[in-house]
Coordinates of C-alpha atoms in Angstrom, one line a residue:
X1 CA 118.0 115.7 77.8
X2 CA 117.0 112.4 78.9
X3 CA 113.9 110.9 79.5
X4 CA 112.3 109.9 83.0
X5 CA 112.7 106.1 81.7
X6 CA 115.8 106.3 80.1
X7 CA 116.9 108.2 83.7
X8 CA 115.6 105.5 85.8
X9 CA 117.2 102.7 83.4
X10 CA 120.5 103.9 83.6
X11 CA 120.1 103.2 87.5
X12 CA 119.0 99.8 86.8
X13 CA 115.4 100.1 87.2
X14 CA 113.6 97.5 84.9
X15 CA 110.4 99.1 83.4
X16 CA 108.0 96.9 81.8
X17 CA 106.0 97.3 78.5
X18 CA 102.7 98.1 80.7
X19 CA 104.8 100.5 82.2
X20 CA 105.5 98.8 85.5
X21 CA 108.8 99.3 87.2
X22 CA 110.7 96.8 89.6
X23 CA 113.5 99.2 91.6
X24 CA 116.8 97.1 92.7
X25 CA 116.6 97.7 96.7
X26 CA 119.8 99.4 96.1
X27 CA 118.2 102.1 94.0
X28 CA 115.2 101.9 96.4
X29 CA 117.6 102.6 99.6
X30 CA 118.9 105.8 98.0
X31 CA 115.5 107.4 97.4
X32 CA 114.8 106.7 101.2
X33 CA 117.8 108.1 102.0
X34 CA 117.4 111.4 100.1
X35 CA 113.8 111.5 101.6
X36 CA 115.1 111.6 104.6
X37 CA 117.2 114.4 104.6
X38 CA 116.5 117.3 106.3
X39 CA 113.9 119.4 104.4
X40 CA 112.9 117.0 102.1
X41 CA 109.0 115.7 101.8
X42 CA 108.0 112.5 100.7
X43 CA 105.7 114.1 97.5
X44 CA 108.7 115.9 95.9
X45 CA 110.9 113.1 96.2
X46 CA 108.2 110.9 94.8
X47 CA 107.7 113.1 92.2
X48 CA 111.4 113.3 90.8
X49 CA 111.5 109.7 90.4
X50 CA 108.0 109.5 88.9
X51 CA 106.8 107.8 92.2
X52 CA 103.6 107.3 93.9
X53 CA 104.3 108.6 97.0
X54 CA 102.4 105.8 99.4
X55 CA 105.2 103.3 97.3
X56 CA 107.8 105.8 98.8
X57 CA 106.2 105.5 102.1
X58 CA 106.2 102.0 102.0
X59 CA 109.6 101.7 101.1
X60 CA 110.7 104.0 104.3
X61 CA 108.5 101.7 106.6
X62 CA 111.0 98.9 105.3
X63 CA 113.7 100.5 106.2
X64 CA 112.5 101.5 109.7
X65 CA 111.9 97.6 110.0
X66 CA 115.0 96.9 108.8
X67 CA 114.1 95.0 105.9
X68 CA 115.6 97.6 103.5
X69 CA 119.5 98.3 104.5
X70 CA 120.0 102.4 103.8
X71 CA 123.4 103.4 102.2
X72 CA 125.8 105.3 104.8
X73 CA 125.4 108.9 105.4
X74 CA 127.4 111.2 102.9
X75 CA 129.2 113.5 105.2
X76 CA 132.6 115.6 104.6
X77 CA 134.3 114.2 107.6
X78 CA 134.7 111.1 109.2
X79 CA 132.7 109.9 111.8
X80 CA 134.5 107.0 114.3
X81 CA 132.1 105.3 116.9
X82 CA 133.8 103.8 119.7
X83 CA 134.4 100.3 120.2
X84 CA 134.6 99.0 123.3
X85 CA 134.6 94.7 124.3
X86 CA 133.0 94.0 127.6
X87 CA 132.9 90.1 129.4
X88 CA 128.6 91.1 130.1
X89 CA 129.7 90.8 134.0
X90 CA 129.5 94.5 134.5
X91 CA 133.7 94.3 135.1
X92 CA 135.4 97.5 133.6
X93 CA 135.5 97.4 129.5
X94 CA 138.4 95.8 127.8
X95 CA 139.7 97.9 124.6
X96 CA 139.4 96.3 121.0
X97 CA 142.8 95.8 120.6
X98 CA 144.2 92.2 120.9
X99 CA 147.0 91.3 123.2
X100 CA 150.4 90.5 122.2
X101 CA 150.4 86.8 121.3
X102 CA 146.9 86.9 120.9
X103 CA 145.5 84.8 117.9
X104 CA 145.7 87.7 114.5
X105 CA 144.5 85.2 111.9
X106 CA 140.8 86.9 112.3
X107 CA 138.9 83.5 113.7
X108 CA 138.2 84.5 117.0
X109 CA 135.5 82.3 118.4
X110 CA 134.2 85.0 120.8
X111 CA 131.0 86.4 119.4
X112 CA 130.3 89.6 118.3
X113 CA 128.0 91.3 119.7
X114 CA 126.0 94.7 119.0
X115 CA 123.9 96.2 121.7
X116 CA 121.1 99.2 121.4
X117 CA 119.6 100.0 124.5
X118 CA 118.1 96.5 125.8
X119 CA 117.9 94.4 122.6
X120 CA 121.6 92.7 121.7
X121 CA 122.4 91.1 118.2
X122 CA 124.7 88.5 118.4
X123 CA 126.7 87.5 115.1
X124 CA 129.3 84.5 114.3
X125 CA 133.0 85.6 115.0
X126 CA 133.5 85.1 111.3
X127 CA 130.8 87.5 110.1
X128 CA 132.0 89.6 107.4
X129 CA 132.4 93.3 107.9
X130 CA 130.1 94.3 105.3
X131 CA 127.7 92.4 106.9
X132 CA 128.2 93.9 110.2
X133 CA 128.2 97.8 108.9
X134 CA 124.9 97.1 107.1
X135 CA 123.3 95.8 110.4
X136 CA 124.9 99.0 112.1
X137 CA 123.7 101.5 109.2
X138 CA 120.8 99.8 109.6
X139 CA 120.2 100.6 113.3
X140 CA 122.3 103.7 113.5
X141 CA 119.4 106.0 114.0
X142 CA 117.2 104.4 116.9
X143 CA 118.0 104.9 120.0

């Protein structure tokens, strides 16, 4: 059976010879994650991973702020969120599908945008798509 260090090595996590350990944020996202599922408490999650569990804490408050990008939910089915384009005049919403004859080659110079309640992020037409379903994992949860 392995060893709490050897464990946390395989996943990438560099542990010093004073015993210190930096955690790659991707490593660091997934503990979040499993501390946030349903039942779960900060101390016993913390303690699997050989945690303090105010370093736990501190690494949820960074993902509330957005300054640590959580992976996507593991579910069994999919999940499709609707997307809808709208011209911000309040005129009925247009569907995301391009028009016949429409420029296909991707370089759109409308902007896209992402809105949550009242606050709207506004990203280049040539953002990448990783890009945009971090920002959307990212704010998936707030209302």
């Amino acid at each position: 059976m392995a060893t709490t260090e050897e464990f946390l090595r395989d996943y990438g996590v560099d542990i010093r010879g004073n015993g210190q350990r930096r955690w790659p944020d991707e490593i660091k996202a997934r503990i979040v994650a499993e501390s946030l599922k349903t039942g779960a408490t900060v101390n016993a999650v913390a303690a699997r991973y050989g945690l303090r569990a105010n370093h736990l804490s501190e690494w949820r408050s960074r993902a509330r702020n957005g300054r640590l990008v959580l992976p996507a939910a593991e579910e069994n089915g999919f999940c499709f969120a609707s997307v809808v384009l709208s011209d911000g005049a309040g005129a009925a919403a247009v569907p995301a599908v391009p028009e016949r004859g429409a420029k296909s080659d991707g370089m759109s110079a409308v902007p896209i945008e992402i809105a949550v309640g009242q606050v709207t992020i506004r990203l280049e037409s040539g953002t990448k798509a990783a890009r945009i379903a971090e920002i959307v994992r990212a704010i998936g949860g707030r209302p």
